[in-house]
PDB file of C-alpha atoms in Angstrom:
ATOM      1  CA  MET A   1      31.661  -4.351  13.654  1.00  0.00           C
ATOM      2  CA  ARG A   2      28.370  -5.717  14.984  1.00  0.00           C
ATOM      3  CA  LYS A   3      25.313  -6.024  12.766  1.00  0.00           C
ATOM      4  CA  TRP A   4      21.686  -5.668  13.742  1.00  0.00           C
ATOM      5  CA  LYS A   5      18.613  -6.666  11.763  1.00  0.00           C
ATOM      6  CA  CYS A   6      15.172  -5.074  11.980  1.00  0.00           C
ATOM      7  CA  THR A   7      12.694  -7.929  12.387  1.00  0.00           C
ATOM      8  CA  VAL A   8       9.928  -5.838  10.827  1.00  0.00           C
ATOM      9  CA  CYS A   9      11.391  -4.788   7.467  1.00  0.00           C
ATOM     10  CA  GLY A  10      14.753  -6.577   7.335  1.00  0.00           C
ATOM     11  CA  TYR A  11      16.939  -3.442   7.403  1.00  0.00           C
ATOM     12  CA  ILE A  12      20.556  -4.178   8.418  1.00  0.00           C
ATOM     13  CA  HIS A  13      22.304  -1.726  10.749  1.00  0.00           C
ATOM     14  CA  THR A  14      26.048  -1.772  11.367  1.00  0.00           C
ATOM     15  CA  GLY A  15      27.234  -0.406  14.707  1.00  0.00           C
ATOM     16  CA  ASP A  16      27.952  -1.199  18.330  1.00  0.00           C
ATOM     17  CA  GLU A  17      24.270  -0.828  19.211  1.00  0.00           C
ATOM     18  CA  PRO A  18      20.980  -0.915  17.306  1.00  0.00           C
ATOM     19  CA  PRO A  19      19.561   2.495  16.328  1.00  0.00           C
ATOM     20  CA  GLU A  20      16.854   4.135  18.419  1.00  0.00           C
ATOM     21  CA  LYS A  21      14.459   3.445  15.564  1.00  0.00           C
ATOM     22  CA  CYS A  22      14.679   1.804  12.156  1.00  0.00           C
ATOM     23  CA  PRO A  23      15.434   4.449   9.486  1.00  0.00           C
ATOM     24  CA  VAL A  24      13.323   2.492   6.991  1.00  0.00           C
ATOM     25  CA  CYS A  25      10.107   1.447   8.756  1.00  0.00           C
ATOM     26  CA  GLY A  26      10.354   3.415  12.009  1.00  0.00           C
ATOM     27  CA  ALA A  27      10.266   0.390  14.347  1.00  0.00           C
ATOM     28  CA  ASP A  28      11.925   1.020  17.727  1.00  0.00           C
ATOM     29  CA  ARG A  29      15.224  -0.557  18.784  1.00  0.00           C
ATOM     30  CA  SER A  30      13.490  -3.424  20.600  1.00  0.00           C
ATOM     31  CA  LYS A  31      12.621  -4.887  17.180  1.00  0.00           C
ATOM     32  CA  PHE A  32      16.314  -5.314  16.261  1.00  0.00           C
ATOM     33  CA  ILE A  33      18.196  -8.573  16.728  1.00  0.00           C
ATOM     34  CA  GLU A  34      21.937  -9.016  16.498  1.00  0.00           C
ATOM     35  CA  ILE A  35      23.312 -10.967  13.537  1.00  0.00           C
ATOM     36  CA  THR A  36      26.088 -13.238  14.723  1.00  0.00           C
ATOM     37  CA  ASP A  37      26.889 -14.793  11.333  1.00  0.00           C
ATOM     38  CA  GLU A  38      25.727 -14.672   7.702  1.00  0.00           C
ATOM     39  CA  LYS A  39      23.932 -18.020   7.931  1.00  0.00           C
ATOM     40  CA  GLU A  40      21.813 -16.754  10.787  1.00  0.00           C
ATOM     41  CA  TRP A  41      21.020 -13.619   8.766  1.00  0.00           C
ATOM     42  CA  VAL A  42      19.852 -15.727   5.824  1.00  0.00           C
ATOM     43  CA  ASN A  43      17.695 -17.892   8.071  1.00  0.00           C
ATOM     44  CA  THR A  44      16.116 -14.982   9.942  1.00  0.00           C
ATOM     45  CA  ALA A  45      15.559 -13.012   6.736  1.00  0.00           C
ATOM     46  CA  ALA A  46      13.771 -15.964   5.198  1.00  0.00           C
ATOM     47  CA  SER A  47      11.695 -16.758   8.268  1.00  0.00           C
ATOM     48  CA  LYS A  48       9.689 -13.792   9.567  1.00  0.00           C
ATOM     49  CA  PRO A  49       6.113 -14.485  10.683  1.00  0.00           C
ATOM     50  CA  ASP A  50       5.458 -17.180   8.072  1.00  0.00           C
ATOM     51  CA  ASP A  51       7.907 -19.605   9.725  1.00  0.00           C
ATOM     52  CA  THR A  52       6.000 -19.428  12.987  1.00  0.00           C
ATOM     53  CA  LYS A  53       2.815 -20.238  11.136  1.00  0.00           C
ATOM     54  CA  LYS A  54       4.497 -23.141   9.349  1.00  0.00           C
ATOM     55  CA  GLN A  55       5.473 -24.611  12.714  1.00  0.00           C
ATOM     56  CA  ASN A  56       1.807 -24.512  13.666  1.00  0.00           C
ATOM     57  CA  ALA A  57       0.611 -25.909  10.327  1.00  0.00           C
ATOM     58  CA  ASP A  58      -0.933 -28.970  11.961  1.00  0.00           C
ATOM     59  CA  THR A  59      -3.003 -26.805  14.293  1.00  0.00           C
ATOM     60  CA  THR A  60      -4.140 -24.647  11.377  1.00  0.00           C
ATOM     61  CA  ASP A  61      -5.196 -27.690   9.350  1.00  0.00           C
ATOM     62  CA  GLN A  62      -7.349 -28.906  12.226  1.00  0.00           C
ATOM     63  CA  LYS A  63      -9.381 -25.705  12.132  1.00  0.00           C
ATOM     64  CA  GLY A  64     -10.921 -26.656   8.845  1.00  0.00           C
ATOM     65  CA  PHE A  65     -10.416 -26.673   5.123  1.00  0.00           C
ATOM     66  CA  LYS A  66     -11.812 -23.173   4.616  1.00  0.00           C
ATOM     67  CA  LYS A  67      -9.349 -21.478   6.928  1.00  0.00           C
ATOM     68  CA  GLY A  68      -6.492 -23.529   5.506  1.00  0.00           C
ATOM     69  CA  PHE A  69      -7.465 -22.543   1.979  1.00  0.00           C
ATOM     70  CA  ILE A  70      -7.651 -18.844   2.871  1.00  0.00           C
ATOM     71  CA  ASP A  71      -4.294 -19.089   4.626  1.00  0.00           C
ATOM     72  CA  LYS A  72      -2.763 -20.696   1.559  1.00  0.00           C
ATOM     73  CA  ILE A  73      -4.136 -17.962  -0.707  1.00  0.00           C
ATOM     74  CA  GLY A  74      -2.709 -15.328   1.631  1.00  0.00           C
ATOM     75  CA  LYS A  75       0.739 -16.920   1.530  1.00  0.00           C
ATOM     76  CA  LEU A  76       0.634 -17.204  -2.253  1.00  0.00           C
ATOM     77  CA  MET A  77      -0.276 -13.516  -2.503  1.00  0.00           C
ATOM     78  CA  VAL A  78       2.835 -12.600  -0.527  1.00  0.00           C
ATOM     79  CA  LYS A  79       5.035 -15.059  -2.405  1.00  0.00           C
ATOM     80  CA  HIS A  80       3.989 -13.746  -5.816  1.00  0.00           C
ATOM     81  CA  HIS A  81       3.982 -10.058  -4.789  1.00  0.00           C
ATOM     82  CA  ALA A  82       0.245  -9.456  -5.197  1.00  0.00           C
ATOM     83  CA  HIS A  83       0.360  -6.093  -3.432  1.00  0.00           C
ATOM     84  CA  PRO A  84       3.006  -4.314  -5.545  1.00  0.00           C
ATOM     85  CA  ILE A  85       1.425  -5.787  -8.675  1.00  0.00           C
ATOM     86  CA  SER A  86      -2.099  -4.659  -7.767  1.00  0.00           C
ATOM     87  CA  VAL A  87      -0.904  -1.174  -6.783  1.00  0.00           C
ATOM     88  CA  HIS A  88       0.410  -0.552 -10.298  1.00  0.00           C
ATOM     89  CA  PHE A  89      -3.100  -0.627 -11.799  1.00  0.00           C
ATOM     90  CA  PRO A  90      -4.681   2.337  -9.962  1.00  0.00           C
ATOM     91  CA  ASN A  91      -1.373   4.213  -9.670  1.00  0.00           C
ATOM     92  CA  GLY A  92      -0.949   4.127 -13.438  1.00  0.00           C
ATOM     93  CA  VAL A  93      -4.507   5.223 -14.209  1.00  0.00           C
ATOM     94  CA  LEU A  94      -5.054   7.758 -11.414  1.00  0.00           C
ATOM     95  CA  PRO A  95      -2.709  10.540 -12.660  1.00  0.00           C
ATOM     96  CA  VAL A  96      -4.191  10.199 -16.155  1.00  0.00           C
ATOM     97  CA  ALA A  97      -7.725  10.490 -14.768  1.00  0.00           C
ATOM     98  CA  VAL A  98      -6.865  13.655 -12.830  1.00  0.00           C
ATOM     99  CA  LEU A  99      -5.068  15.131 -15.848  1.00  0.00           C
ATOM    100  CA  PHE A 100      -8.153  14.445 -17.962  1.00  0.00           C
ATOM    101  CA  VAL A 101     -10.313  16.143 -15.326  1.00  0.00           C
ATOM    102  CA  PHE A 102      -8.085  19.221 -15.388  1.00  0.00           C
ATOM    103  CA  ILE A 103      -8.072  19.490 -19.191  1.00  0.00           C
ATOM    104  CA  ALA A 104     -11.823  18.888 -19.376  1.00  0.00           C
ATOM    105  CA  ALA A 105     -12.480  21.586 -16.758  1.00  0.00           C
ATOM    106  CA  VAL A 106     -10.183  24.182 -18.328  1.00  0.00           C
ATOM    107  CA  PHE A 107     -11.202  23.650 -21.954  1.00  0.00           C
ATOM    108  CA  ASP A 108     -14.780  22.473 -21.303  1.00  0.00           C
ATOM    109  CA  PHE A 109     -14.010  19.188 -23.090  1.00  0.00           C
ATOM    110  CA  HIS A 110     -17.007  17.015 -22.148  1.00  0.00           C
ATOM    111  CA  ASN A 111     -15.778  13.793 -23.795  1.00  0.00           C
ATOM    112  CA  LEU A 112     -12.484  13.936 -21.919  1.00  0.00           C
ATOM    113  CA  GLY A 113     -14.444  14.461 -18.718  1.00  0.00           C
ATOM    114  CA  GLN A 114     -16.363  11.262 -19.434  1.00  0.00           C
ATOM    115  CA  ALA A 115     -13.091   9.399 -19.979  1.00  0.00           C
ATOM    116  CA  ALA A 116     -11.820  10.764 -16.660  1.00  0.00           C
ATOM    117  CA  PHE A 117     -14.962   9.500 -14.910  1.00  0.00           C
ATOM    118  CA  TYR A 118     -14.568   5.961 -16.268  1.00  0.00           C
ATOM    119  CA  ASN A 119     -10.896   5.942 -15.303  1.00  0.00           C
ATOM    120  CA  MET A 120     -11.844   7.064 -11.799  1.00  0.00           C
ATOM    121  CA  VAL A 121     -14.381   4.246 -11.564  1.00  0.00           C
ATOM    122  CA  PHE A 122     -11.623   1.805 -12.544  1.00  0.00           C
ATOM    123  CA  VAL A 123      -9.373   3.186  -9.800  1.00  0.00           C
ATOM    124  CA  LEU A 124     -12.157   2.797  -7.242  1.00  0.00           C
ATOM    125  CA  LEU A 125     -12.873  -0.798  -8.293  1.00  0.00           C
ATOM    126  CA  THR A 126      -9.207  -1.798  -7.940  1.00  0.00           C
ATOM    127  CA  MET A 127      -8.714  -0.273  -4.485  1.00  0.00           C
ATOM    128  CA  PRO A 128     -10.287  -3.152  -2.480  1.00  0.00           C
ATOM    129  CA  LEU A 129      -7.683  -5.548  -3.914  1.00  0.00           C
ATOM    130  CA  VAL A 130      -4.906  -3.043  -3.213  1.00  0.00           C
ATOM    131  CA  LEU A 131      -6.005  -2.573   0.393  1.00  0.00           C
ATOM    132  CA  PHE A 132      -6.571  -6.268   1.065  1.00  0.00           C
ATOM    133  CA  SER A 133      -3.267  -7.362  -0.483  1.00  0.00           C
ATOM    134  CA  GLY A 134      -1.470  -4.640   1.469  1.00  0.00           C
ATOM    135  CA  TYR A 135      -3.102  -5.729   4.724  1.00  0.00           C
ATOM    136  CA  ASN A 136      -2.267  -9.359   3.966  1.00  0.00           C
ATOM    137  CA  GLU A 137       1.381  -8.523   3.284  1.00  0.00           C
ATOM    138  CA  TRP A 138       1.628  -6.387   6.404  1.00  0.00           C
ATOM    139  CA  ARG A 139       0.277  -9.211   8.571  1.00  0.00           C
ATOM    140  CA  ARG A 140       2.318 -12.008   7.026  1.00  0.00           C
ATOM    141  CA  LYS A 141       5.563 -10.395   5.892  1.00  0.00           C
ATOM    142  CA  TYR A 142       5.964  -7.632   8.467  1.00  0.00           C
ATOM    143  CA  GLY A 143       4.373  -9.339  11.454  1.00  0.00           C
ATOM    144  CA  GLY A 144       1.419  -6.954  11.758  1.00  0.00           C
ATOM    145  CA  ILE A 145       3.586  -4.470  13.658  1.00  0.00           C
ATOM    146  CA  MET A 146       2.471  -0.839  13.608  1.00  0.00           C
ATOM    147  CA  THR A 147       5.239   1.621  12.717  1.00  0.00           C
ATOM    148  CA  PRO A 148       5.025   5.264  11.562  1.00  0.00           C
ATOM    149  CA  LEU A 149       5.737   4.166   7.989  1.00  0.00           C
ATOM    150  CA  ILE A 150       3.048   1.482   8.015  1.00  0.00           C
ATOM    151  CA  ILE A 151       0.508   3.827   9.604  1.00  0.00           C
ATOM    152  CA  THR A 152       1.223   6.510   6.998  1.00  0.00           C
ATOM    153  CA  LYS A 153       0.796   3.998   4.173  1.00  0.00           C
ATOM    154  CA  MET A 154      -2.534   2.866   5.624  1.00  0.00           C
ATOM    155  CA  ILE A 155      -3.744   6.455   5.922  1.00  0.00           C
ATOM    156  CA  CYS A 156      -2.720   7.185   2.328  1.00  0.00           C
ATOM    157  CA  GLY A 157      -4.541   4.093   1.082  1.00  0.00           C
ATOM    158  CA  GLY A 158      -7.642   5.142   2.984  1.00  0.00           C
ATOM    159  CA  VAL A 159      -7.436   8.693   1.614  1.00  0.00           C
ATOM    160  CA  VAL A 160      -7.175   7.451  -1.985  1.00  0.00           C
ATOM    161  CA  THR A 161     -10.139   5.106  -1.524  1.00  0.00           C
ATOM    162  CA  LEU A 162     -12.265   7.731   0.226  1.00  0.00           C
ATOM    163  CA  LEU A 163     -11.555  10.469  -2.323  1.00  0.00           C
ATOM    164  CA  ALA A 164     -12.096   8.137  -5.276  1.00  0.00           C
ATOM    165  CA  THR A 165     -15.476   7.204  -3.786  1.00  0.00           C
ATOM    166  CA  VAL A 166     -16.396  10.858  -3.229  1.00  0.00           C
ATOM    167  CA  LEU A 167     -15.407  11.926  -6.754  1.00  0.00           C
ATOM    168  CA  VAL A 168     -17.209   9.036  -8.443  1.00  0.00           C
ATOM    169  CA  ILE A 169     -20.422   9.600  -6.459  1.00  0.00           C
ATOM    170  CA  TRP A 170     -20.162  13.356  -7.015  1.00  0.00           C
ATOM    171  CA  SER A 171     -19.863  12.819 -10.775  1.00  0.00           C
ATOM    172  CA  ILE A 172     -22.888  10.513 -10.761  1.00  0.00           C
ATOM    173  CA  ILE A 173     -25.018  13.001  -8.814  1.00  0.00           C
ATOM    174  CA  ASN A 174     -23.798  15.974 -10.836  1.00  0.00           C
ATOM    175  CA  PRO A 175     -22.416  14.938 -14.262  1.00  0.00           C
ATOM    176  CA  ASN A 176     -21.547  18.580 -15.012  1.00  0.00           C
ATOM    177  CA  VAL A 177     -19.442  19.102 -11.894  1.00  0.00           C
ATOM    178  CA  ILE A 178     -16.295  19.818 -13.955  1.00  0.00           C
ATOM    179  CA  ALA A 179     -18.032  21.817 -16.661  1.00  0.00           C
ATOM    180  CA  ALA A 180     -16.765  25.343 -17.327  1.00  0.00           C
ATOM    181  CA  GLN A 181     -19.856  26.890 -15.720  1.00  0.00           C
ATOM    182  CA  SER A 182     -19.590  24.786 -12.552  1.00  0.00           C
ATOM    183  CA  GLU A 183     -18.408  26.706  -9.491  1.00  0.00           C
ATOM    184  CA  HIS A 184     -17.282  23.450  -7.861  1.00  0.00           C
ATOM    185  CA  ARG A 185     -14.901  22.266 -10.575  1.00  0.00           C
ATOM    186  CA  TRP A 186     -11.764  23.556  -8.826  1.00  0.00           C
ATOM    187  CA  ILE A 187     -12.731  21.806  -5.606  1.00  0.00           C
ATOM    188  CA  TYR A 188     -13.148  18.614  -7.629  1.00  0.00           C
ATOM    189  CA  ILE A 189      -9.737  19.106  -9.246  1.00  0.00           C
ATOM    190  CA  GLY A 190      -8.163  19.879  -5.865  1.00  0.00           C
ATOM    191  CA  LEU A 191      -9.483  16.635  -4.390  1.00  0.00           C
ATOM    192  CA  GLY A 192      -8.106  14.772  -7.407  1.00  0.00           C
ATOM    193  CA  ILE A 193      -4.662  16.318  -6.936  1.00  0.00           C
ATOM    194  CA  LEU A 194      -4.772  15.442  -3.229  1.00  0.00           C
ATOM    195  CA  MET A 195      -5.610  11.860  -4.169  1.00  0.00           C
ATOM    196  CA  VAL A 196      -2.624  11.656  -6.538  1.00  0.00           C
ATOM    197  CA  GLY A 197      -0.406  13.065  -3.787  1.00  0.00           C
ATOM    198  CA  ALA A 198      -1.588  10.437  -1.293  1.00  0.00           C
ATOM    199  CA  ALA A 199      -0.961   7.674  -3.836  1.00  0.00           C
ATOM    200  CA  GLY A 200       2.512   9.085  -4.495  1.00  0.00           C
ATOM    201  CA  VAL A 201       3.400   9.154  -0.802  1.00  0.00           C
ATOM    202  CA  ALA A 202       2.183   5.565  -0.361  1.00  0.00           C
ATOM    203  CA  GLY A 203       4.262   4.471  -3.350  1.00  0.00           C
ATOM    204  CA  PHE A 204       7.353   6.277  -2.064  1.00  0.00           C
ATOM    205  CA  LEU A 205       7.060   4.661   1.368  1.00  0.00           C
ATOM    206  CA  GLY A 206       6.424   1.272  -0.214  1.00  0.00           C
ATOM    207  CA  GLY A 207       9.627   1.609  -2.223  1.00  0.00           C
ATOM    208  CA  LYS A 208      11.490   2.676   0.916  1.00  0.00           C
ATOM    209  CA  LEU A 209      10.210  -0.403   2.716  1.00  0.00           C
ATOM    210  CA  VAL A 210      11.131  -2.785  -0.107  1.00  0.00           C
ATOM    211  CA  PHE A 211      14.542  -1.370  -1.010  1.00  0.00           C
ATOM    212  CA  LYS A 212      15.565  -0.506   2.588  1.00  0.00           C
ATOM    213  CA  ASP A 213      16.951   2.937   1.706  1.00  0.00           C
TER     214      ASP A 213
END
């Protein structure tokens, strides 16, 4: 039985022909290459876009120390999994922050509302690293190819960042926005729940991309 490898995410398909689109990342069939033997699969799986850049290392070095240094940092970020590591920080704090907001709004617990605000600020401060490391990994590991999965992840990341910014600024302008007497508290909570949902979808798709299922 013939085997085909998605050059975007590394998914392996077994069949006479490649699928119309990759079931993992959504890339079309033109992104599949046939695997003729296991050694070739190992080599192609290890190569991806970084190998092309390694072949042009001399050209890159000639463009200056600064660009070479940035390129090296980018490669190290991919090698040491900077994106999945950085994602764990806001994803772990975000649900707690929204839960605190809900409890504070329902029971008029001001101190818990303050804790929720500081947690939300932490989430917002970590998002630039999450977005940059994700962009870096997409460019270097997945060749910068746009697929439905990648686009959805980007949208989710943007939604989380945008909503975190809105909620933090809203809390600064109106510190009592989640107080029991506030008529806007349920809108605030709804935006928080939407933010958690977007983060969950991004995490699910990231796991799908990594584990190829």
